[in-house]
Amino acid sequence: MDKTIEDNLIFLLCVPRSGSSLTTTILQNHSKVFATQEMWLLMSLYDLQNSRSAHGGSAIINRFYNGVVPKELFHDACRSFANEIYSGFLQRCGGEVVVDKSPRYYYILEFLDALYPASKRIWLIRNPLAVMASYKKLHYSKDRSLQLQRDLISPTFNLRLADITVGYFRYANYFSKCNSYSYRLTYEKLIQHPREEIEKLCTFLSISYEEGIEKYGDFLDKPKGTMFKSMGVGDPNLFEHNQPHTKSLNLWKNILTKEEVETYCNILGANIFHTLGYSDVLLEAEKWTGTKYKADPDLEFLQLRTEQIEKITNYKWQNRYQMKFSSNTKNGKVERLNTEKISYNDRQLYEENQQMRISLQAIEERLQNSYREQEKLKGELLRIRGKINKVKTFIPFKHQIHHFFENYILKSEEKK
């Protein structure tokens, strides 16, 4: 293929219980598409930095990835590995487009953009109260001792409930600006007008619509359909039907209690309903519960859940992070400084500075985990910082060198 894998890569992003399994099983029926149940591929690659080794040496592994390996090199390596997986899927199925559907990618949006800034990203949106009802139906119906309202406000961390609270705001911020790399797909429109919505989605994916792919039950005996179903993840009720249906459209009023709706809406706030396009649902909820919900979410609650996620997963988020996109790619890599064009002396300084930055990262990592060496390492940290600043004064800041330091070194130091 003349195109890079990034030109053929689609991320389907949403909070869990939003209809991603339905959307994926429809798309994978297309002859040019490879789409399967949740991959979590990029999450597993990101987690290399946080490895907990069963055979010991966890501190060494973490120090290696977070100290010795520069971030740009780590991103290149992760991208190369992911490219092999994605392109391998396409070669084996004869497709042109690969869809990575992983709802919990809201954890790693910054990492996703660093690897694939020119990929296409679909935002699948569903009525938050319907999402909550689906969650309750799946996880609470079998165990009457569980209490959804209590769990929503409990300080004890519940990952699934964090998905459908914090996750909404991560995605809403991420997709807050329209651009040619993103597409907004509404679940309710999909189940009411499946063919029309899939035709529009195919246009975004730059593939032609194929007749009847929305009738996913007709494809279950095909190789891709069999593989999709055999994975056993995603919506367990999906294959009770053969095509999209509207039976669950307003079930939230039958599944959720008034107290649960009130608690959930108080957490989310009114604005998120307006942002997602569900002002009518919010009005209906207000009439039913007799409560006028404030515009802003419960920021204290969201901050608590965010801190809990970061502590458990070690993912570090940028506040109100928005999508980064770029077509400045070549051979699947974001273009960076070509050091071959730099003079020998300048390159020596560049390489020396890179080596000192690696040392700096390693020391900073050790500072975070070792109190006994803290004072000694602080001195070494200051010494290397001073040496880096001294080296910079000797570099003839030609346009290319200046551009590199501005974009890949100075900005990294400012974040610290």
XYZ file of C-alpha atoms in Angstrom, residues 139-385:
247
model
C -23.464 -5.557 36.641
C -26.163 -5.149 39.289
C -29.126 -7.240 38.211
C -27.626 -10.550 39.413
C -26.548 -9.314 42.843
C -29.274 -7.595 44.845
C -26.808 -6.706 47.608
C -25.159 -4.156 45.336
C -26.441 -0.596 45.530
C -25.769 1.667 42.558
C -26.570 4.956 44.288
C -24.281 4.103 47.209
C -21.461 3.036 44.888
C -21.748 6.208 42.816
C -20.911 8.487 45.731
C -18.697 6.127 47.725
C -15.085 7.292 48.151
C -14.062 3.681 47.476
C -12.765 3.433 43.935
C -14.904 1.639 41.358
C -13.229 1.529 37.944
C -16.400 0.900 35.951
C -18.170 3.862 37.546
C -15.097 6.014 36.907
C -15.392 5.040 33.223
C -18.885 6.546 32.945
C -18.168 9.668 34.966
C -14.565 10.797 34.446
C -14.475 9.118 31.024
C -17.263 11.328 29.687
C -15.355 14.505 30.477
C -12.077 13.213 29.074
C -13.756 12.469 25.750
C -15.849 15.662 25.774
C -12.704 17.772 26.197
C -10.764 15.680 23.693
C -13.378 16.100 20.946
C -14.358 19.670 21.852
C -13.041 21.112 18.579
C -14.282 19.945 15.191
C -11.656 18.832 12.676
C -11.270 16.551 9.675
C -9.693 13.803 11.796
C -12.729 13.222 14.010
C -16.309 12.051 13.482
C -19.223 12.249 15.898
C -21.527 9.210 15.806
C -24.682 9.160 17.929
C -25.878 5.786 19.169
C -29.565 6.702 19.065
C -29.319 7.769 15.421
C -27.417 4.593 14.600
C -30.095 2.254 15.966
C -32.979 4.252 14.466
C -31.425 4.800 11.022
C -28.626 2.206 10.754
C -28.122 2.237 7.006
C -28.093 6.023 6.739
C -25.644 6.413 9.616
C -23.319 3.653 8.380
C -23.286 5.176 4.895
C -22.155 8.507 6.370
C -19.571 6.766 8.521
C -18.175 4.910 5.500
C -17.750 8.249 3.739
C -15.660 9.484 6.669
C -13.586 6.300 6.498
C -13.049 6.820 2.738
C -14.635 3.478 1.837
C -17.802 2.744 -0.111
C -20.858 1.492 1.732
C -21.581 -2.212 1.168
C -25.165 -3.381 1.040
C -26.590 -4.920 4.215
C -23.555 -4.743 6.509
C -25.712 -3.264 9.282
C -27.573 -6.612 9.446
C -24.746 -8.149 11.441
C -26.608 -11.386 12.158
C -26.247 -12.334 8.481
C -22.442 -12.418 8.837
C -21.940 -14.496 11.971
C -21.046 -17.629 10.020
C -18.325 -15.783 8.085
C -14.685 -16.014 9.312
C -14.558 -12.449 10.645
C -17.961 -12.794 12.295
C -16.937 -16.058 13.956
C -13.709 -14.500 15.249
C -15.575 -11.459 16.565
C -18.106 -13.534 18.475
C -15.575 -16.049 19.781
C -13.566 -13.421 21.701
C -16.302 -13.273 24.342
C -15.821 -9.608 25.308
C -17.941 -6.534 24.739
C -21.733 -6.536 25.008
C -22.921 -10.038 26.033
C -26.448 -9.276 24.775
C -25.432 -8.115 21.288
C -26.197 -11.352 19.483
C -29.689 -11.691 20.894
C -30.624 -9.648 17.812
C -29.539 -9.744 14.180
C -29.548 -6.008 13.498
C -29.820 -2.691 15.374
C -33.093 -2.247 17.262
C -34.741 0.461 19.370
C -36.078 -1.687 22.230
C -33.592 -0.234 24.725
C -34.008 3.372 23.606
C -35.891 4.621 26.690
C -35.375 1.752 29.110
C -33.420 3.970 31.486
C -36.719 5.145 32.992
C -37.645 1.547 33.827
C -34.228 0.419 35.064
C -32.989 3.396 37.094
C -34.625 4.751 40.225
C -35.299 8.451 40.739
C -32.593 8.513 43.418
C -30.031 6.971 41.064
C -30.871 9.432 38.290
C -30.624 12.357 40.702
C -27.273 11.211 42.069
C -25.789 10.605 38.612
C -27.040 13.915 37.185
C -25.669 15.808 40.179
C -22.258 14.280 39.493
C -22.265 14.986 35.756
C -23.977 18.381 35.832
C -26.294 19.777 33.166
C -23.650 21.083 30.763
C -22.385 17.654 29.729
C -25.907 16.695 28.603
C -26.046 19.846 26.456
C -22.554 19.194 25.066
C -23.433 15.629 24.110
C -26.754 16.669 22.554
C -29.141 15.325 25.212
C -30.790 18.479 26.538
C -34.200 16.838 26.064
C -33.158 13.866 28.211
C -31.945 16.206 30.955
C -35.278 18.079 30.908
C -37.136 14.786 31.185
C -34.951 13.706 34.090
C -35.543 17.019 35.870
C -39.306 16.669 35.529
C -39.229 13.073 36.741
C -37.023 13.683 39.782
C -38.320 17.168 40.546
C -34.765 18.519 40.623
C -33.163 21.351 38.644
C -29.572 20.272 38.075
C -26.742 22.737 38.311
C -24.726 23.448 35.185
C -21.312 22.362 36.423
C -20.309 18.828 37.454
C -19.216 17.804 40.929
C -15.591 18.844 40.488
C -14.516 17.492 43.871
C -15.880 14.072 42.965
C -14.254 14.080 39.521
C -10.923 15.154 40.987
C -11.053 12.322 43.515
C -11.787 9.757 40.799
C -9.052 11.209 38.565
C -6.484 10.948 41.360
C -7.582 7.379 42.078
C -7.196 6.398 38.425
C -3.765 8.009 38.197
C -2.631 6.290 41.381
C -3.800 2.845 40.303
C -2.804 3.008 36.643
C 0.118 5.471 36.815
C -1.342 7.332 33.836
C -0.650 11.066 33.999
C -3.224 13.262 32.277
C -3.037 16.778 30.966
C -5.837 18.928 32.331
C -8.733 19.374 29.876
C -6.699 17.662 27.155
C -7.832 18.295 23.559
C -7.101 16.249 20.460
C -3.758 16.829 18.781
C -3.723 16.058 15.094
C -1.137 16.412 12.357
C -0.538 15.249 8.806
C 3.210 15.867 9.256
C 4.097 12.195 9.092
C 6.370 10.133 6.902
C 6.626 6.352 6.770
C 4.425 6.099 9.862
C 6.645 8.355 11.990
C 6.238 11.954 13.066
C 9.052 13.828 11.394
C 11.775 15.102 13.675
C 15.215 16.581 13.380
C 17.505 14.963 10.794
C 20.851 14.925 12.615
C 22.697 13.855 9.446
C 22.433 17.443 8.190
C 24.115 18.885 11.263
C 27.854 19.599 11.350
C 30.140 17.204 13.213
C 30.768 19.576 16.156
C 27.107 20.469 16.463
C 26.164 16.806 16.371
C 28.652 15.991 19.121
C 27.041 18.648 21.284
C 23.605 17.358 20.377
C 24.522 13.768 21.290
C 26.203 14.880 24.518
C 23.106 16.822 25.455
C 20.918 13.779 24.698
C 23.078 11.560 26.896
C 22.900 14.062 29.744
C 19.136 14.261 29.372
C 18.941 10.491 29.736
C 21.013 10.756 32.902
C 18.773 13.549 34.099
C 15.640 11.455 33.553
C 17.171 8.496 35.373
C 18.102 10.636 38.348
C 14.661 12.228 38.523
C 13.089 8.770 38.481
C 15.327 7.633 41.303
C 14.541 10.783 43.268
C 10.885 9.854 43.240
C 11.532 6.382 44.645
C 14.544 6.712 46.931
C 14.541 8.927 50.034
C 17.940 7.688 51.252
C 19.763 9.031 48.191
C 17.666 12.161 47.875
C 20.188 14.798 48.927
C 23.032 13.176 46.986
C 20.941 12.894 43.845
C 19.697 16.474 44.135
C 23.295 17.640 43.967
C 23.953 15.492 40.908
C 20.727 16.766 39.367
C 21.789 20.402 39.768
C 25.262 19.650 38.423
C 23.920 18.065 35.231
C 21.325 20.803 34.754
